[in-house]
């Protein structure tokens, strides 16, 4: 089973599970500020579930590429949308500041 390290916790999930669903189920603080209430609920249009990740991951689909191509996101900053990722291998996640998680200051890391 893949492991996910996020917000100082180590989580496990079944291969192929949706990353956003795993994080929310396990109580990880995925959204910043009012994005907890104002988000697209996982359809890939708002961009508020953006996280930086290390580890093997699926390629971006067209929804994720489209959303991360628009401000305030950039395709070059190593952010991915948790709602569009299927977990197949171990991942280490970092969440950044800003409404969409687009900032430069980490709010949480794999370790804490």
C-alpha positions as semicolon CSV with decimal commas, in nm:
position;residue;x (nm);y (nm);z (nm)
1;X;0,000;0,000;0,000
2;X;0,130;0,347;-0,084
3;X;0,218;0,585;0,199
4;X;0,159;0,958;0,199
5;X;0,357;1,184;0,432
6;X;0,172;1,510;0,495
7;X;0,137;1,756;0,782
8;X;0,363;1,546;1,005
9;X;0,162;1,228;0,953
10;X;0,211;0,910;0,757
11;X;-0,104;0,785;0,586
12;X;-0,170;0,472;0,385
13;X;-0,418;0,418;0,106
14;X;-0,511;0,168;-0,159
15;X;-0,330;0,199;-0,494
16;X;-0,524;0,421;-0,731
17;X;-0,710;0,619;-0,464
18;X;-0,770;0,989;-0,523
19;X;-0,521;1,198;-0,322
20;X;-0,773;1,468;-0,222
21;X;-1,018;1,212;-0,087
22;X;-0,746;1,037;0,114
23;X;-0,623;1,364;0,267
24;X;-0,971;1,484;0,362
25;X;-1,071;1,144;0,501
26;X;-0,760;1,146;0,722
27;X;-0,816;1,502;0,846
28;X;-0,523;1,669;0,670
29;X;-0,571;2,047;0,642
30;X;-0,570;2,063;0,260
31;X;-0,735;2,403;0,208
32;X;-0,617;2,748;0,315
33;X;-0,854;2,998;0,476
34;X;-1,197;3,029;0,318
35;X;-1,098;2,780;0,048
36;X;-1,224;2,522;0,300
37;X;-1,575;2,636;0,212
38;X;-1,519;2,779;-0,136
39;X;-1,370;2,507;-0,355
40;X;-1,482;2,301;-0,653
41;X;-1,522;1,980;-0,447
42;X;-1,270;1,790;-0,654
43;X;-1,359;1,857;-1,016
44;X;-1,028;2,031;-1,089
45;X;-1,146;2,383;-1,170
46;X;-1,057;2,598;-0,868
47;X;-0,694;2,507;-0,796
48;X;-0,720;2,545;-0,416
49;X;-0,603;2,189;-0,341
50;X;-0,259;2,257;-0,490
51;X;0,030;2,085;-0,314
52;X;0,396;2,030;-0,393
53;X;0,487;1,664;-0,399
54;X;0,784;1,439;-0,424
55;X;0,760;1,082;-0,540
56;X;0,627;0,892;-0,838
57;X;0,302;1,039;-0,962
58;X;0,070;1,025;-1,256
59;X;0,107;1,270;-1,542
60;X;-0,109;1,580;-1,542
61;X;-0,440;1,539;-1,721
62;X;-0,590;1,815;-1,936
63;X;-0,797;1,962;-1,649
64;X;-0,498;1,993;-1,419
65;X;-0,272;2,131;-1,691
66;X;-0,536;2,387;-1,785
67;X;-0,596;2,507;-1,429
68;X;-0,228;2,520;-1,335
69;X;-0,159;2,721;-1,652
70;X;-0,373;3,008;-1,521
71;X;-0,275;3,267;-1,260
72;X;-0,200;3,261;-0,979
73;X;-0,053;2,917;-1,057
74;X;0,237;2,836;-1,287
75;X;0,323;2,503;-1,443
76;X;0,687;2,548;-1,338
77;X;0,643;2,566;-0,958
78;X;0,605;2,190;-0,892
79;X;0,245;2,217;-0,768
80;X;-0,018;1,959;-0,844
81;X;-0,391;1,945;-0,777
82;X;-0,463;1,680;-0,515
83;X;-0,808;1,625;-0,667
84;X;-0,657;1,508;-0,995
85;X;-0,391;1,269;-0,862
86;X;-0,428;0,894;-0,826
87;X;-0,186;0,757;-0,566
88;X;0,018;0,462;-0,690
89;X;0,346;0,508;-0,499
90;X;0,475;0,680;-0,186
91;X;0,439;1,061;-0,180
92;X;0,575;1,344;0,036
93;X;0,352;1,655;0,034
94;X;0,406;2,021;0,118
95;X;0,126;2,280;0,137
96;X;0,208;2,646;0,072
97;X;0,042;2,971;0,174
98;X;-0,195;3,177;-0,040
99;X;-0,562;3,110;-0,107
100;X;-0,475;2,863;-0,384
101;X;-0,161;2,728;-0,217
102;X;0,042;2,922;-0,471
103;X;0,265;3,109;-0,223
104;X;0,629;3,062;-0,132
105;X;0,597;2,995;0,243
106;X;0,530;2,634;0,348
107;X;0,233;2,596;0,585
108;X;0,308;2,229;0,643
109;X;0,556;1,973;0,517
110;X;0,583;1,595;0,523
111;X;0,748;1,620;0,866
112;X;0,522;1,879;1,034
